[in-house]
C-alpha cells in the first residue's frame, strides 16, 4: 500500500529526514514511533502529498505521490495532529460539507454519512456545534471526516494527543474497528499506543529509521530465564556448557528463589528452553519457572534513543 524510498527533507540547516525507506502492506496497522521532533509529521505530510521531499519517492497503492497527487489523496483518509474542524458548524453540516469536498456522489451521501457516524459513535451529537463538543468527540468528528469516502489508507497523526484515559481507550477501540477495512498508519510518541494497536512498528529517531519490525520480532531475545526452588551445586557451570549458550547471569528475584538468565548467542540460534528443561530434568533440579526472555518496547526504544 505504501512504498517510501530514500526520503530526505531539510528545513534550512535542520535535517528532518535522512534516507528514510519503508514498505507497508495492505491490511496492516503500523505505528510510526519516535520522540517529538523525530520527523514523524514530516514523513506523514510527504506521504499524503502535502509536502515535497528534497530527495526520494513515495508510492501509494501503486501511484507516485508527486505525479498523481490528487489520485493518491482520494485514496487516503487523513487526520492531522490538529483536525481541520469548523467550530460554528454542526457535526452533520460539517460532514455533509466534507462529503461534497470529497466528491462523494449525492445519491451515496446518506449511506456514507450514516456509516461514518455509526462507526465513530456520533449519533447523539449530529445537531450540536462542533465547538461545544469535548476534545474526545472532536477527535471522533475528525476521524469521521477521514473515513467518510471509504479510503484504502488511513493516516493518523498523534490521534490520541491530549485526550483523557477514557477517551484514549475509546479512540483506540475505534481505530481497531476502522482497520478492518483500511490499512492504518499512525504516528505517536506513546509506547503503550503502539503495543495496544500495532502489528508492526517503524521507529524514527533524529530523522532516520532505527528499527522496522513486527512487535514480536523486536521483543525476541536469544536468552532464557530459569527459576529454581533452591540452587544446586554447579548449576551455573552446567548451564553455561549448553549448546548455544554464551553465558549465565544470576538475577535478583523478589521471592528469593535462585534465578538465572541463560544468555543465547543470537535470536536465530533458536530457543534455549528445551535444552534447559532437559538438563533440569536429568539433573533433578527443583524447577519453578522456565521461559524465554523478552524485551519490552520501552527497553528497545530507550536503547535505540540512547545510541542515537
mmCIF file of C-alpha atoms in Angstrom:
data_model
loop_
_atom_site.group_PDB
_atom_site.id
_atom_site.type_symbol
_atom_site.label_atom_id
_atom_site.label_comp_id
_atom_site.label_asym_id
_atom_site.label_seq_id
_atom_site.Cartn_x
_atom_site.Cartn_y
_atom_site.Cartn_z
ATOM 1 C CA UNK A 1 0.000 0.000 0.000
ATOM 2 C CA UNK A 2 2.891 2.391 0.787
ATOM 3 C CA UNK A 3 6.416 2.285 -0.608
ATOM 4 C CA UNK A 4 8.721 5.066 0.590
ATOM 5 C CA UNK A 5 12.235 5.105 -0.873
ATOM 6 C CA UNK A 6 15.170 7.283 0.193
ATOM 7 C CA UNK A 7 13.128 10.182 1.625
ATOM 8 C CA UNK A 8 15.149 13.199 2.747
ATOM 9 C CA UNK A 9 13.889 16.624 3.827
ATOM 10 C CA UNK A 10 15.587 19.661 5.346
ATOM 11 C CA UNK A 11 14.226 22.906 6.768
ATOM 12 C CA UNK A 12 17.160 25.249 6.260
ATOM 13 C CA UNK A 13 20.044 23.840 8.315
ATOM 14 C CA UNK A 14 17.773 21.332 10.091
ATOM 15 C CA UNK A 15 17.756 17.877 8.516
ATOM 16 C CA UNK A 16 14.312 16.476 9.334
ATOM 17 C CA UNK A 17 14.601 13.211 7.351
ATOM 18 C CA UNK A 18 17.642 11.323 6.101
ATOM 19 C CA UNK A 19 17.263 8.499 3.585
ATOM 20 C CA UNK A 20 14.040 7.079 5.052
ATOM 21 C CA UNK A 21 12.712 3.932 3.326
ATOM 22 C CA UNK A 22 9.941 1.511 4.313
ATOM 23 C CA UNK A 23 7.079 -0.547 2.853
ATOM 24 C CA UNK A 24 3.623 -1.077 4.342
ATOM 25 C CA UNK A 25 1.462 -3.956 3.121
ATOM 26 C CA UNK A 26 -2.309 -3.833 2.737
ATOM 27 C CA UNK A 27 -4.311 -4.507 5.879
ATOM 28 C CA UNK A 28 -1.555 -3.728 8.390
ATOM 29 C CA UNK A 29 -1.767 -1.409 11.401
ATOM 30 C CA UNK A 30 1.644 0.262 11.578
ATOM 31 C CA UNK A 31 2.864 2.671 14.227
ATOM 32 C CA UNK A 32 5.345 5.391 13.302
ATOM 33 C CA UNK A 33 7.034 5.811 16.670
ATOM 34 C CA UNK A 34 9.519 8.437 17.735
ATOM 35 C CA UNK A 35 10.165 11.285 20.176
ATOM 36 C CA UNK A 36 8.932 14.787 19.442
ATOM 37 C CA UNK A 37 10.964 16.262 16.579
ATOM 38 C CA UNK A 38 11.936 12.852 15.175
ATOM 39 C CA UNK A 39 10.423 13.572 11.739
ATOM 40 C CA UNK A 40 7.089 11.751 12.065
ATOM 41 C CA UNK A 41 4.857 14.611 10.934
ATOM 42 C CA UNK A 42 7.229 15.480 8.073
ATOM 43 C CA UNK A 43 7.044 11.865 6.905
ATOM 44 C CA UNK A 44 3.245 11.873 7.034
ATOM 45 C CA UNK A 45 2.996 15.170 5.138
ATOM 46 C CA UNK A 46 5.190 13.718 2.378
ATOM 47 C CA UNK A 47 3.133 10.510 2.227
ATOM 48 C CA UNK A 48 -0.089 12.491 1.874
ATOM 49 C CA UNK A 49 1.278 14.835 -0.810
ATOM 50 C CA UNK A 50 1.167 17.985 1.327
ATOM 51 C CA UNK A 51 4.961 18.346 1.310
ATOM 52 C CA UNK A 52 7.569 17.504 -1.306
ATOM 53 C CA UNK A 53 10.751 15.695 -0.249
ATOM 54 C CA UNK A 54 14.173 17.053 -1.189
ATOM 55 C CA UNK A 55 15.038 13.546 -2.389
ATOM 56 C CA UNK A 56 13.349 10.167 -2.668
ATOM 57 C CA UNK A 57 9.944 8.951 -3.798
ATOM 58 C CA UNK A 58 6.649 7.628 -2.428
ATOM 59 C CA UNK A 59 4.092 5.333 -3.991
ATOM 60 C CA UNK A 60 0.617 4.770 -2.537
ATOM 61 C CA UNK A 61 -1.434 1.917 -3.977
ATOM 62 C CA UNK A 62 0.938 1.829 -6.947
ATOM 63 C CA UNK A 63 0.711 5.560 -7.752
ATOM 64 C CA UNK A 64 3.564 8.047 -7.391
ATOM 65 C CA UNK A 65 2.540 10.728 -4.901
ATOM 66 C CA UNK A 66 4.404 13.545 -6.685
ATOM 67 C CA UNK A 67 2.974 12.895 -10.157
ATOM 68 C CA UNK A 68 -0.501 11.625 -9.157
ATOM 69 C CA UNK A 69 -1.117 13.732 -6.064
ATOM 70 C CA UNK A 70 -4.889 14.160 -6.459
ATOM 71 C CA UNK A 71 -5.487 10.490 -7.233
ATOM 72 C CA UNK A 72 -3.410 9.454 -4.223
ATOM 73 C CA UNK A 73 -5.152 11.881 -1.871
ATOM 74 C CA UNK A 74 -8.507 10.476 -2.995
ATOM 75 C CA UNK A 75 -7.395 7.073 -1.649
ATOM 76 C CA UNK A 76 -6.274 8.462 1.738
ATOM 77 C CA UNK A 77 -8.198 9.347 4.866
ATOM 78 C CA UNK A 78 -6.071 11.817 6.813
ATOM 79 C CA UNK A 79 -6.405 13.068 10.383
ATOM 80 C CA UNK A 80 -3.676 15.656 11.051
ATOM 81 C CA UNK A 81 -2.497 16.471 14.558
ATOM 82 C CA UNK A 82 -4.867 19.446 14.639
ATOM 83 C CA UNK A 83 -8.054 18.321 12.921
ATOM 84 C CA UNK A 84 -9.452 20.847 10.372
ATOM 85 C CA UNK A 85 -12.763 21.444 12.127
ATOM 86 C CA UNK A 86 -15.164 24.400 11.948
ATOM 87 C CA UNK A 87 -16.476 25.022 15.494
ATOM 88 C CA UNK A 88 -19.520 27.017 14.357
ATOM 89 C CA UNK A 89 -20.841 24.161 12.181
ATOM 90 C CA UNK A 90 -22.936 21.310 13.495
ATOM 91 C CA UNK A 91 -21.465 17.815 13.190
ATOM 92 C CA UNK A 92 -23.957 16.939 10.466
ATOM 93 C CA UNK A 93 -23.356 20.137 8.451
ATOM 94 C CA UNK A 94 -19.583 19.687 8.661
ATOM 95 C CA UNK A 95 -19.689 16.070 7.470
ATOM 96 C CA UNK A 96 -22.029 16.992 4.597
ATOM 97 C CA UNK A 97 -19.541 19.668 3.564
ATOM 98 C CA UNK A 98 -16.703 17.117 3.649
ATOM 99 C CA UNK A 99 -18.757 14.694 1.565
ATOM 100 C CA UNK A 100 -19.170 17.409 -1.075
ATOM 101 C CA UNK A 101 -15.460 18.289 -0.967
ATOM 102 C CA UNK A 102 -14.587 14.613 -1.316
ATOM 103 C CA UNK A 103 -16.930 14.450 -4.312
ATOM 104 C CA UNK A 104 -18.995 11.638 -2.838
ATOM 105 C CA UNK A 105 -21.918 11.192 -5.280
ATOM 106 C CA UNK A 106 -25.077 12.819 -3.890
ATOM 107 C CA UNK A 107 -27.095 9.608 -4.057
ATOM 108 C CA UNK A 108 -24.423 7.816 -1.988
ATOM 109 C CA UNK A 109 -24.026 10.508 0.660
ATOM 110 C CA UNK A 110 -26.786 9.354 3.068
ATOM 111 C CA UNK A 111 -25.290 5.849 3.249
ATOM 112 C CA UNK A 112 -21.699 7.094 3.578
ATOM 113 C CA UNK A 113 -22.631 9.657 6.241
ATOM 114 C CA UNK A 114 -24.630 7.101 8.198
ATOM 115 C CA UNK A 115 -21.764 4.585 8.132
ATOM 116 C CA UNK A 116 -19.159 7.144 9.285
ATOM 117 C CA UNK A 117 -21.445 8.457 12.031
ATOM 118 C CA UNK A 118 -22.194 4.966 13.359
ATOM 119 C CA UNK A 119 -18.519 3.946 13.225
ATOM 120 C CA UNK A 120 -17.462 6.951 15.289
ATOM 121 C CA UNK A 121 -20.396 6.949 17.723
ATOM 122 C CA UNK A 122 -21.623 10.452 16.834
ATOM 123 C CA UNK A 123 -25.311 9.519 16.509
ATOM 124 C CA UNK A 124 -26.411 11.609 19.519
ATOM 125 C CA UNK A 125 -24.417 14.717 18.597
ATOM 126 C CA UNK A 126 -25.333 15.469 14.976
ATOM 127 C CA UNK A 127 -27.065 18.794 15.641
ATOM 128 C CA UNK A 128 -24.530 20.110 18.167
ATOM 129 C CA UNK A 129 -21.979 22.737 17.105
ATOM 130 C CA UNK A 130 -18.510 21.172 16.939
ATOM 131 C CA UNK A 131 -17.164 23.891 19.235
ATOM 132 C CA UNK A 132 -19.389 22.611 22.058
ATOM 133 C CA UNK A 133 -18.059 19.041 21.906
ATOM 134 C CA UNK A 134 -15.424 17.578 24.226
ATOM 135 C CA UNK A 135 -11.957 17.046 22.791
ATOM 136 C CA UNK A 136 -12.638 13.298 22.548
ATOM 137 C CA UNK A 137 -15.743 13.865 20.452
ATOM 138 C CA UNK A 138 -13.968 16.435 18.287
ATOM 139 C CA UNK A 139 -11.411 13.712 17.543
ATOM 140 C CA UNK A 140 -14.299 11.439 16.582
ATOM 141 C CA UNK A 141 -15.530 14.084 14.156
ATOM 142 C CA UNK A 142 -12.015 14.277 12.714
ATOM 143 C CA UNK A 143 -11.981 10.506 12.258
ATOM 144 C CA UNK A 144 -15.454 10.568 10.711
ATOM 145 C CA UNK A 145 -14.298 13.022 8.025
ATOM 146 C CA UNK A 146 -11.233 10.842 7.391
ATOM 147 C CA UNK A 147 -13.270 7.679 6.707
ATOM 148 C CA UNK A 148 -16.296 9.236 5.002
ATOM 149 C CA UNK A 149 -15.100 8.380 1.484
ATOM 150 C CA UNK A 150 -14.068 4.804 2.461
ATOM 151 C CA UNK A 151 -10.317 5.263 1.954
ATOM 152 C CA UNK A 152 -7.956 2.387 1.280
ATOM 153 C CA UNK A 153 -5.364 4.017 3.536
ATOM 154 C CA UNK A 154 -5.976 5.784 6.844
ATOM 155 C CA UNK A 155 -3.183 8.072 8.126
ATOM 156 C CA UNK A 156 -3.491 9.477 11.644
ATOM 157 C CA UNK A 157 -1.046 11.943 13.214
ATOM 158 C CA UNK A 158 -0.983 11.652 17.031
ATOM 159 C CA UNK A 159 -4.699 10.629 17.155
ATOM 160 C CA UNK A 160 -4.935 10.490 20.977
ATOM 161 C CA UNK A 161 -2.877 13.601 21.800
ATOM 162 C CA UNK A 162 -4.381 15.495 24.719
ATOM 163 C CA UNK A 163 -7.189 13.015 25.428
ATOM 164 C CA UNK A 164 -8.029 11.676 28.878
ATOM 165 C CA UNK A 165 -7.594 7.941 29.630
ATOM 166 C CA UNK A 166 -11.240 7.082 28.904
ATOM 167 C CA UNK A 167 -11.162 8.925 25.586
ATOM 168 C CA UNK A 168 -7.874 7.222 24.643
ATOM 169 C CA UNK A 169 -9.423 3.777 25.170
ATOM 170 C CA UNK A 170 -12.435 4.772 23.039
ATOM 171 C CA UNK A 171 -10.279 6.109 20.177
ATOM 172 C CA UNK A 172 -8.053 3.005 20.237
ATOM 173 C CA UNK A 173 -11.109 0.771 20.001
ATOM 174 C CA UNK A 174 -12.391 2.859 17.105
ATOM 175 C CA UNK A 175 -9.056 2.604 15.239
ATOM 176 C CA UNK A 176 -9.134 -1.203 15.583
ATOM 177 C CA UNK A 177 -12.603 -1.288 14.019
ATOM 178 C CA UNK A 178 -11.559 1.016 11.192
ATOM 179 C CA UNK A 179 -8.569 -1.222 10.464
ATOM 180 C CA UNK A 180 -10.963 -3.997 9.406
ATOM 181 C CA UNK A 181 -11.485 -2.107 6.136
ATOM 182 C CA UNK A 182 -8.378 0.077 5.691
ATOM 183 C CA UNK A 183 -4.606 -0.037 6.041
ATOM 184 C CA UNK A 184 -3.712 2.187 9.016
ATOM 185 C CA UNK A 185 -0.556 4.200 9.647
ATOM 186 C CA UNK A 186 -0.477 6.380 12.719
ATOM 187 C CA UNK A 187 2.263 8.408 14.338
ATOM 188 C CA UNK A 188 2.808 8.599 18.071
ATOM 189 C CA UNK A 189 5.442 9.124 20.727
ATOM 190 C CA UNK A 190 3.485 6.980 23.219
ATOM 191 C CA UNK A 191 4.887 3.461 23.568
ATOM 192 C CA UNK A 192 1.719 1.947 25.029
ATOM 193 C CA UNK A 193 -0.203 3.194 21.992
ATOM 194 C CA UNK A 194 1.927 1.066 19.686
ATOM 195 C CA UNK A 195 1.755 -2.006 21.948
ATOM 196 C CA UNK A 196 -2.039 -1.718 22.176
ATOM 197 C CA UNK A 197 -2.762 -1.249 18.474
ATOM 198 C CA UNK A 198 0.020 -2.217 16.095
ATOM 199 C CA UNK A 199 1.073 -5.244 14.106
ATOM 200 C CA UNK A 200 4.342 -3.524 13.311
ATOM 201 C CA UNK A 201 6.374 -0.502 14.333
ATOM 202 C CA UNK A 202 8.716 1.826 12.439
ATOM 203 C CA UNK A 203 10.934 3.692 14.922
ATOM 204 C CA UNK A 204 12.155 7.078 13.720
ATOM 205 C CA UNK A 205 14.850 8.928 15.683
ATOM 206 C CA UNK A 206 16.622 12.097 14.529
ATOM 207 C CA UNK A 207 15.156 11.730 11.045
ATOM 208 C CA UNK A 208 16.398 8.177 10.499
ATOM 209 C CA UNK A 209 14.751 4.765 10.784
ATOM 210 C CA UNK A 210 16.323 2.894 13.697
ATOM 211 C CA UNK A 211 14.013 -0.144 13.624
ATOM 212 C CA UNK A 212 11.309 -1.581 11.377
ATOM 213 C CA UNK A 213 9.824 -4.862 12.571
ATOM 214 C CA UNK A 214 6.814 -6.690 13.961
ATOM 215 C CA UNK A 215 6.461 -6.220 17.714
ATOM 216 C CA UNK A 216 7.159 -9.906 18.346
ATOM 217 C CA UNK A 217 10.457 -9.604 16.449
ATOM 218 C CA UNK A 218 11.527 -6.570 18.463
ATOM 219 C CA UNK A 219 10.666 -8.314 21.725
ATOM 220 C CA UNK A 220 12.503 -11.538 20.896
ATOM 221 C CA UNK A 221 15.853 -12.288 22.536
ATOM 222 C CA UNK A 222 18.048 -15.416 22.426
ATOM 223 C CA UNK A 223 18.055 -15.623 26.238
ATOM 224 C CA UNK A 224 16.083 -17.758 28.705
ATOM 225 C CA UNK A 225 15.029 -17.243 32.335
ATOM 226 C CA UNK A 226 15.289 -20.148 34.790
ATOM 227 C CA UNK A 227 13.858 -20.058 38.342
ATOM 228 C CA UNK A 228 14.600 -22.903 40.811
ATOM 229 C CA UNK A 229 13.365 -23.778 44.293
ATOM 230 C CA UNK A 230 16.966 -23.885 45.503
ATOM 231 C CA UNK A 231 20.399 -23.540 43.920
ATOM 232 C CA UNK A 232 22.006 -26.923 43.161
ATOM 233 C CA UNK A 233 25.792 -27.104 43.194
ATOM 234 C CA UNK A 234 27.394 -26.279 39.828
ATOM 235 C CA UNK A 235 24.170 -25.036 38.217
ATOM 236 C CA UNK A 236 25.787 -22.028 36.526
ATOM 237 C CA UNK A 237 28.643 -24.073 35.085
ATOM 238 C CA UNK A 238 26.240 -26.701 33.742
ATOM 239 C CA UNK A 239 24.024 -24.064 32.129
ATOM 240 C CA UNK A 240 26.979 -22.282 30.518
ATOM 241 C CA UNK A 241 28.054 -25.539 28.823
ATOM 242 C CA UNK A 242 24.757 -25.929 26.934
ATOM 243 C CA UNK A 243 24.971 -25.759 23.150
ATOM 244 C CA UNK A 244 24.001 -22.271 22.028
ATOM 245 C CA UNK A 245 24.636 -20.671 25.452
ATOM 246 C CA UNK A 246 27.183 -17.870 25.730
ATOM 247 C CA UNK A 247 26.998 -17.256 29.477
ATOM 248 C CA UNK A 248 24.876 -17.237 32.624
ATOM 249 C CA UNK A 249 23.826 -14.309 34.842
ATOM 250 C CA UNK A 250 22.438 -14.668 38.365
ATOM 251 C CA UNK A 251 19.400 -12.418 38.823
ATOM 252 C CA UNK A 252 17.607 -10.943 41.814
ATOM 253 C CA UNK A 253 14.175 -12.429 42.479
ATOM 254 C CA UNK A 254 11.647 -10.638 44.761
ATOM 255 C CA UNK A 255 10.516 -14.029 46.138
ATOM 256 C CA UNK A 256 14.084 -15.054 46.954
ATOM 257 C CA UNK A 257 14.257 -18.022 44.562
ATOM 258 C CA UNK A 258 17.525 -18.626 42.663
ATOM 259 C CA UNK A 259 17.052 -17.101 39.221
ATOM 260 C CA UNK A 260 19.341 -17.207 36.202
ATOM 261 C CA UNK A 261 19.391 -15.610 32.785
ATOM 262 C CA UNK A 262 20.975 -18.032 30.326
ATOM 263 C CA UNK A 263 22.449 -15.945 27.529
ATOM 264 C CA UNK A 264 21.968 -17.181 23.971
ATOM 265 C CA UNK A 265 24.328 -16.357 21.141
ATOM 266 C CA UNK A 266 21.743 -14.901 18.730
ATOM 267 C CA UNK A 267 17.974 -14.921 18.085
ATOM 268 C CA UNK A 268 18.427 -17.127 15.017
ATOM 269 C CA UNK A 269 20.143 -19.687 17.236
ATOM 270 C CA UNK A 270 16.756 -20.869 18.491
ATOM 271 C CA UNK A 271 15.061 -21.260 21.850
ATOM 272 C CA UNK A 272 17.275 -22.451 24.704
ATOM 273 C CA UNK A 273 14.328 -23.522 26.856
ATOM 274 C CA UNK A 274 14.014 -27.147 25.608
ATOM 275 C CA UNK A 275 17.713 -27.817 26.263
ATOM 276 C CA UNK A 276 17.493 -26.188 29.707
ATOM 277 C CA UNK A 277 14.425 -28.259 30.573
ATOM 278 C CA UNK A 278 16.155 -31.490 29.555
ATOM 279 C CA UNK A 279 19.178 -30.548 31.674
ATOM 280 C CA UNK A 280 16.998 -29.672 34.680
ATOM 281 C CA UNK A 281 15.114 -32.983 34.415
ATOM 282 C CA UNK A 282 18.285 -35.065 34.066
ATOM 283 C CA UNK A 283 19.907 -33.217 36.967
ATOM 284 C CA UNK A 284 16.756 -33.370 39.151
ATOM 285 C CA UNK A 285 16.769 -29.615 39.680
ATOM 286 C CA UNK A 286 13.690 -28.316 41.533
ATOM 287 C CA UNK A 287 12.190 -26.266 38.685
ATOM 288 C CA UNK A 288 9.765 -23.410 39.380
ATOM 289 C CA UNK A 289 9.752 -21.481 36.128
ATOM 290 C CA UNK A 290 11.346 -21.608 32.694
ATOM 291 C CA UNK A 291 10.594 -19.102 29.956
ATOM 292 C CA UNK A 292 12.137 -17.280 27.062
ATOM 293 C CA UNK A 293 13.372 -13.823 27.973
ATOM 294 C CA UNK A 294 11.718 -10.941 26.114
ATOM 295 C CA UNK A 295 12.342 -7.220 25.876
ATOM 296 C CA UNK A 296 9.660 -4.577 26.298
ATOM 297 C CA UNK A 297 9.152 -1.974 23.604
ATOM 298 C CA UNK A 298 10.313 0.588 26.168
ATOM 299 C CA UNK A 299 13.633 -1.250 26.532
ATOM 300 C CA UNK A 300 14.124 -1.407 22.765
ATOM 301 C CA UNK A 301 13.172 2.231 22.274
ATOM 302 C CA UNK A 302 15.388 3.528 25.074
ATOM 303 C CA UNK A 303 18.355 1.553 23.761
ATOM 304 C CA UNK A 304 17.886 2.963 20.260
ATOM 305 C CA UNK A 305 17.349 6.511 21.548
ATOM 306 C CA UNK A 306 20.457 6.314 23.730
ATOM 307 C CA UNK A 307 22.555 5.051 20.827
ATOM 308 C CA UNK A 308 21.324 7.835 18.506
#
